[in-house]
Coordinates of C-alpha atoms in Angstrom, one line a residue:
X117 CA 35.6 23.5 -5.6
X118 CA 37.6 25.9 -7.8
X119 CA 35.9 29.9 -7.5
X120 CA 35.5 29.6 -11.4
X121 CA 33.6 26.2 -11.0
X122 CA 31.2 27.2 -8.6
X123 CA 30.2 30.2 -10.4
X124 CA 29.7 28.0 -13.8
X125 CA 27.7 25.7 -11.2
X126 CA 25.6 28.4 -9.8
X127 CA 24.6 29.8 -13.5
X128 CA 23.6 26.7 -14.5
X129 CA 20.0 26.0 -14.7
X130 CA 18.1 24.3 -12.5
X131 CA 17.8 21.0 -14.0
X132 CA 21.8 21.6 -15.0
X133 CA 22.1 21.7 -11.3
X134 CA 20.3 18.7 -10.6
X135 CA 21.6 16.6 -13.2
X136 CA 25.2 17.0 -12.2
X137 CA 24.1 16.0 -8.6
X138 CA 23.2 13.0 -9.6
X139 CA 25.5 12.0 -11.9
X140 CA 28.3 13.2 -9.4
X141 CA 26.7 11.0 -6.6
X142 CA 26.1 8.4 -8.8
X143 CA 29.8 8.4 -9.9
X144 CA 30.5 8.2 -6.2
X145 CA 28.2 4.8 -5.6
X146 CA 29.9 3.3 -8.3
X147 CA 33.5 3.7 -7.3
X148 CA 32.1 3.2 -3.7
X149 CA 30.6 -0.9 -5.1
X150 CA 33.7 -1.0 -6.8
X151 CA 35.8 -1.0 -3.1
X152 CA 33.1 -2.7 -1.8
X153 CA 34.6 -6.0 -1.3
X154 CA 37.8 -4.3 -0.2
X155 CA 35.5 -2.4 2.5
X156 CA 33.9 -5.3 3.7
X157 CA 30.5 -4.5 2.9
X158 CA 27.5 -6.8 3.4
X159 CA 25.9 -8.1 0.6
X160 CA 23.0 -5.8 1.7
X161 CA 24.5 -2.5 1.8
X162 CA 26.0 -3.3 -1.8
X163 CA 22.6 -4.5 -3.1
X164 CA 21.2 -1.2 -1.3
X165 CA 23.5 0.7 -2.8
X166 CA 23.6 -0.3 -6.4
X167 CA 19.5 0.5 -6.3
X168 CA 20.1 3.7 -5.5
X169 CA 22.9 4.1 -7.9
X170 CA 20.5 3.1 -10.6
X171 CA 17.6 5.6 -9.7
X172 CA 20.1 8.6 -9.3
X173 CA 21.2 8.0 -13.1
X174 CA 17.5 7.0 -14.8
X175 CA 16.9 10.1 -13.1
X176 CA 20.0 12.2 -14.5
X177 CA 18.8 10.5 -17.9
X178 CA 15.0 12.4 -17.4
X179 CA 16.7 15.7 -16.6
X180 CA 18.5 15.8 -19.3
X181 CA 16.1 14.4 -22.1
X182 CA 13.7 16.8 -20.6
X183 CA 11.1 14.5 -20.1
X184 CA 9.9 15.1 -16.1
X185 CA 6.3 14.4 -17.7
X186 CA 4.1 11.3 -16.8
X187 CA 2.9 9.9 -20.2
X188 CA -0.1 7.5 -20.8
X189 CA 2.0 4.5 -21.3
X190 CA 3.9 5.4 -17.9
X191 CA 0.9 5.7 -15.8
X192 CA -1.0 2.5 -17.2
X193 CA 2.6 1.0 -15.8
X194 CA 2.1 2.1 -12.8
X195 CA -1.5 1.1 -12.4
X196 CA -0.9 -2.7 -11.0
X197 CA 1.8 -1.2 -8.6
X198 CA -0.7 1.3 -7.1
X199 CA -3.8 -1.4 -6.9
X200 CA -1.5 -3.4 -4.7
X201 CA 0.4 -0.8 -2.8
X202 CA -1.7 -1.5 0.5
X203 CA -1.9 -5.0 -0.1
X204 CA 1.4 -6.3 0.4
X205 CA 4.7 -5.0 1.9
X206 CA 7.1 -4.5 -1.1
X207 CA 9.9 -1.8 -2.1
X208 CA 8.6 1.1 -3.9
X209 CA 8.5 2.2 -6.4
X210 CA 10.6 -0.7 -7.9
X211 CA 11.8 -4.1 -6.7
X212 CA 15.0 -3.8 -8.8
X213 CA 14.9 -8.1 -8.0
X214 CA 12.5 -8.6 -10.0
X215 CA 14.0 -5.8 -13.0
X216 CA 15.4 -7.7 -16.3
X217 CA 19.4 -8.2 -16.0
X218 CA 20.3 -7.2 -19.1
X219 CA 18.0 -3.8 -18.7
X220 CA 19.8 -3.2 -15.3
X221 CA 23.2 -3.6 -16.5
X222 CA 22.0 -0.9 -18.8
X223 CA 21.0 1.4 -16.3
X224 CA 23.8 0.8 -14.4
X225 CA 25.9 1.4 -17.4
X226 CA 28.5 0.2 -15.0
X227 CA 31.1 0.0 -18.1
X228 CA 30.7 3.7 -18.9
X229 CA 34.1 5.8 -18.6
X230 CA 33.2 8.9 -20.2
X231 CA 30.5 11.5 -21.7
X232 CA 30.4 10.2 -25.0
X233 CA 29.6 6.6 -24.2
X234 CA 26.9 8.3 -21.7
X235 CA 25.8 10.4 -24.4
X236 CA 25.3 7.2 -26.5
X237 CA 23.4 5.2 -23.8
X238 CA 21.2 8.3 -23.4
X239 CA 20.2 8.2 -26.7
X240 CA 19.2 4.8 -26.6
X241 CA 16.8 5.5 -23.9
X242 CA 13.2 5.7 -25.2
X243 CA 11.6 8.9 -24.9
X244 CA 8.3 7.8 -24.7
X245 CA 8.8 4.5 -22.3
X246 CA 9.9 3.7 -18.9
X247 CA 13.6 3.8 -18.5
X248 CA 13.4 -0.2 -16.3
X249 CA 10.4 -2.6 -16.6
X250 CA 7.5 -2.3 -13.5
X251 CA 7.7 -5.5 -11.7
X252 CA 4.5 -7.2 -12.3
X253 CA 2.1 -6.9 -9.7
X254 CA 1.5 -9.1 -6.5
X255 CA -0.9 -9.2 -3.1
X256 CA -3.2 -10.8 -1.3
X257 CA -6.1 -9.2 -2.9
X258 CA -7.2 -7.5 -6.2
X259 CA -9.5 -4.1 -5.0
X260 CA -13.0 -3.5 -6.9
X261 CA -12.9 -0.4 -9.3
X262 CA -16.6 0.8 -9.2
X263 CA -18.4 2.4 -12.4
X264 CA -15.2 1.9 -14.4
X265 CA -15.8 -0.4 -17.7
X266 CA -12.5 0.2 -19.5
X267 CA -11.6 -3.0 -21.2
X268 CA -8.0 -2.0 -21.1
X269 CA -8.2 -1.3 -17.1
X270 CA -9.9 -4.6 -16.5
X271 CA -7.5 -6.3 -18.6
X272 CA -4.6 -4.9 -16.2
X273 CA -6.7 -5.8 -13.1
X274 CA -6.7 -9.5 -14.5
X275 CA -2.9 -9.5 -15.4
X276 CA -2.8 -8.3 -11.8
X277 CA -4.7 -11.2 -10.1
X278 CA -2.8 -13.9 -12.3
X279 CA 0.6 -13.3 -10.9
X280 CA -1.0 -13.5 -7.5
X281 CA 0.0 -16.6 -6.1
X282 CA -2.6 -16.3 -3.4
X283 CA -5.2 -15.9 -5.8
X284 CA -4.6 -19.6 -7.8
X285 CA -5.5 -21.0 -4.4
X286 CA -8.4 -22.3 -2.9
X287 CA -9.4 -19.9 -0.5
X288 CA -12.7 -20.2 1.8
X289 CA -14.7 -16.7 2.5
X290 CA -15.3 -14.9 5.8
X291 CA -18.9 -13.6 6.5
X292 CA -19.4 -11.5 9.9
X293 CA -23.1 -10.5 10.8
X294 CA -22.6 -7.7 12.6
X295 CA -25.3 -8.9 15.6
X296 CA -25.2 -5.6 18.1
X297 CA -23.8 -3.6 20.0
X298 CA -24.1 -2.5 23.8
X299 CA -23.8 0.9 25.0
X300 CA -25.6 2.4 28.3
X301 CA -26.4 5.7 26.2
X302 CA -27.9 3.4 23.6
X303 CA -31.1 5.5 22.8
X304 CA -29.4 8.7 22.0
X305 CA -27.3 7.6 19.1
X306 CA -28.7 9.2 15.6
X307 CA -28.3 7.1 12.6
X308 CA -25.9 4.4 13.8
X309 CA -23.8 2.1 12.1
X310 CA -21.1 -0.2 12.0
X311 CA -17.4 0.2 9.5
X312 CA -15.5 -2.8 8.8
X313 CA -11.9 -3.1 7.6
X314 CA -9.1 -5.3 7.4
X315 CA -5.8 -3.6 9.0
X316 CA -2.5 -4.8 9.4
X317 CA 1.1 -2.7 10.7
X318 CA -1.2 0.2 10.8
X319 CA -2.2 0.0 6.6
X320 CA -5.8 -0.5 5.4
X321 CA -5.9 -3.9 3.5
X322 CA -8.9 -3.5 1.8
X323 CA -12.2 -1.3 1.3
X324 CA -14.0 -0.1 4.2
X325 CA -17.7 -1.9 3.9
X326 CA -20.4 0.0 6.4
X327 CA -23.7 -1.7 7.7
X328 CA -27.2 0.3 7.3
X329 CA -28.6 2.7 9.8
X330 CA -29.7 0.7 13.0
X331 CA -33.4 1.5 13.5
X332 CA -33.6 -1.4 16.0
X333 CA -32.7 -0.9 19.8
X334 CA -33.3 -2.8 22.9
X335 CA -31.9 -3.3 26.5
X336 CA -29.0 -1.5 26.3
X337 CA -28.2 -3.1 23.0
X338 CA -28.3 -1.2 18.8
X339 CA -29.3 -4.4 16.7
X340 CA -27.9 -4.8 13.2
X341 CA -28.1 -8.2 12.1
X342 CA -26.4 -7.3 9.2
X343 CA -23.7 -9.6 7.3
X344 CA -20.7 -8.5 5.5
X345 CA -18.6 -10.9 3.1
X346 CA -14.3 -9.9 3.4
X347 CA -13.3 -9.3 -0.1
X348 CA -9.9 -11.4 0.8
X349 CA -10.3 -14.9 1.2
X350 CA -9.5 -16.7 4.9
X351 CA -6.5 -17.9 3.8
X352 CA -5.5 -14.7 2.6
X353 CA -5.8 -12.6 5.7
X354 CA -2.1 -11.9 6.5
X355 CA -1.2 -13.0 9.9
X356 CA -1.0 -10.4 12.3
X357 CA -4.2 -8.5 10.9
X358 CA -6.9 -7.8 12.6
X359 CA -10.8 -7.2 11.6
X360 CA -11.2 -3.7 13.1
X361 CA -14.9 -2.6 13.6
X362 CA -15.9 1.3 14.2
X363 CA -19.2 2.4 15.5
X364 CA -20.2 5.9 14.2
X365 CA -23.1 8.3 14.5
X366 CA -24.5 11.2 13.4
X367 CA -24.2 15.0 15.1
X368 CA -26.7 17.0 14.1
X369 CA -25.3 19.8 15.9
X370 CA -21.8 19.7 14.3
X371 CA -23.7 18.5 11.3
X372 CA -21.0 15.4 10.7
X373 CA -20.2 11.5 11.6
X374 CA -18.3 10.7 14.6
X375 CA -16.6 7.4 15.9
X376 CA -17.5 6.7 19.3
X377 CA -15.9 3.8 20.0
X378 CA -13.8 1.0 18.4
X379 CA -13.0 -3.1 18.7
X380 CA -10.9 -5.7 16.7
X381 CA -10.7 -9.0 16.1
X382 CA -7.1 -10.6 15.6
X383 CA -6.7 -13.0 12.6
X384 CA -5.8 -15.6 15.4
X385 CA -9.1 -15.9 16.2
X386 CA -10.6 -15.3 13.6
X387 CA -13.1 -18.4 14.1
X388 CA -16.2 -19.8 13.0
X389 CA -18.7 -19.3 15.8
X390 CA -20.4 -15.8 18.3
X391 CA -17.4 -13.6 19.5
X392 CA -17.9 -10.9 21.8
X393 CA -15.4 -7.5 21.3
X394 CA -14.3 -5.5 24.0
X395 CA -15.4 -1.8 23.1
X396 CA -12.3 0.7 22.7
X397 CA -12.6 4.6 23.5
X398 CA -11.9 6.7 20.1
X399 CA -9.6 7.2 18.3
X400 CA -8.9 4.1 16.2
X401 CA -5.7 2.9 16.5
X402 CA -5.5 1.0 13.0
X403 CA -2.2 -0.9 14.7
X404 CA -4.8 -2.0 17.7
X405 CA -1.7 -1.0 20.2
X406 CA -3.2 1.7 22.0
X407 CA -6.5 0.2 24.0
X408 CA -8.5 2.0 26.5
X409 CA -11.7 0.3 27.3
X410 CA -14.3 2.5 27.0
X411 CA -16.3 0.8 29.8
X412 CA -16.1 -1.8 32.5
X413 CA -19.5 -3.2 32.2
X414 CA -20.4 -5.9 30.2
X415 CA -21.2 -4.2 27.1
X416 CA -19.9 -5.6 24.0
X417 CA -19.8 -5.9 20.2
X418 CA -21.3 -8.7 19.3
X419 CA -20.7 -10.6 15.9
X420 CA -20.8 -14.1 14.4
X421 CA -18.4 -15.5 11.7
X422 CA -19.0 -18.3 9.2
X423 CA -16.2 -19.2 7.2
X424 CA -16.9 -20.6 3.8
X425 CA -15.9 -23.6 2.0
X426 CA -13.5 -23.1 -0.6
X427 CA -13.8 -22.0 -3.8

């Protein structure tokens, strides 16, 4: 780079700087999917490529309207896309697959030689509006939104649930009654309780649900008897997830809840029927790779699962 360049390029402003970055890189992706085919290039790298080719210049277009803040309109976009971030594995923020051609080609603005005709796309862009569509949204589950009655939110949840293949299925519910658990220090456990959760890859699927305090104890054993319903459906339940259970306590002394031990139950086996859970010494592994029994005695969790009929 010429002296006199670089010292136009260091005066420039910040978002001067960081427009011409990514225009300059975006420049370079697009000669670079030009010579793809010449380069022998996969169809993934080029697909790979032109994505990031397309984010570089939307956000060339936002530096240089000025517009780096989130409006309204933009964040209601985004809702569906957060409500189902942990649901389902999917590109983020944007599965440019599912983005309308004609609106890509835009973006892309593939047939653009020089500064005028990008001057002219810019000012095409609306100000006020997301630059690409937001895919609609898709998972295995829609979450619960507690105290909020915002007809508009709701309305956005239900979009949400109705391109959800899974969800125009019949799909047949999974209650667990949480029976008890054996421990040979049962007796000097404060407020116990159980945590449920559906994991998978390490990711939280859905809301933790906890039991009550166990006030009942007996023979080694903290009774519960208490049952919770999955919010996904059995069908639903991705396979290689896994019901992962968490029995904490209370510390007076540290003034806090602790995890003592831990057990899982693959969706496998996730079957109708008593099952008895291995306990696991703390920490949780959410992936259920790391195991270390926390004792060799026969001392288990203990719960029972009744799967619905469906609905």
């Amino acid at each position: 780079m010429p002296s006199t360049t670089r010292v136009r390029f260091f005066m420039m402003p910040v978002h001067g700087v960081m427009n011409v970055s990514c225009l300059c890189v975006a420049q370079s992706l697009q000669q670079e999917l030009a010579n793809a085919q010449k380069n022998a290039r996969t169809q993934k790298q080029i697909v790979a490529v032109k994505n990031l080719m397309v984010s570089l210049r939307l956000r060339s277009f936002a530096i240089r309207r000025g517009d780096d803040m989130i409006s309204s309109e933009n964040m209601k976009a985004l809702k569906p896309v957060f409500e189902n971030l942990f649901i389902k594995d999917k590109k983020f923020p944007l599965d440019l697959s599912e983005v309308d051609e004609a609106e890509l080609k835009r973006a892309l603005g593939m047939e653009l030689e020089d500064d005028e005709n990008e001057a002219e796309l810019l000012d095409s862009v609306p100000v006020a509006a997301p630059a690409i569509s937001i895919p609609k949204a898709r998972g295995a589950a829609t979450r619960e939104v507690e105290g909020d009655n915002d007809s508009d939110e709701h309305n956005v949840a239900g979009q949400a649930s109705k391109t959800n293949g899974s969800t125009s299925k019949k799909t047949r519910t999974v209650k667990i009654t949480i029976v008890k658990i054996g421990l040979k220090d049962f007796e000097k456990y404060q407020d116990p309780y159980i945590t449920c959760f559906v994991a998978s890859g390490g990711r939280v699927l859905e809301p933790k649900q906890d039991t009550p305090n166990s006030t009942s104890r007996f023979d080694k054993h903290i009774n519960f008897g208490h049952t919770i319903t999955l919010k996904q459906g059995y069908e639903t339940i991705l396979p290689g997830a896994a019901i992962v259970f968490e029995f904490k306590h209370f510390k007076p002394k540290k003034d806090k809840i602790s995890t003592k031990c831990w057990a899982f139950l693959e969706r496998e086996d996730v079957k109708e029927g008593v099952h008895n859970l291995e306990l696991y010494k703390k920490p949780t592994d959410v992936k259920c790779k790391k195991l270390s029994l926390l004792t060799v005695k026969p001392l288990y969790l203990q719960i029972q699962i009744e799967i619905g009929e469906p609905k």
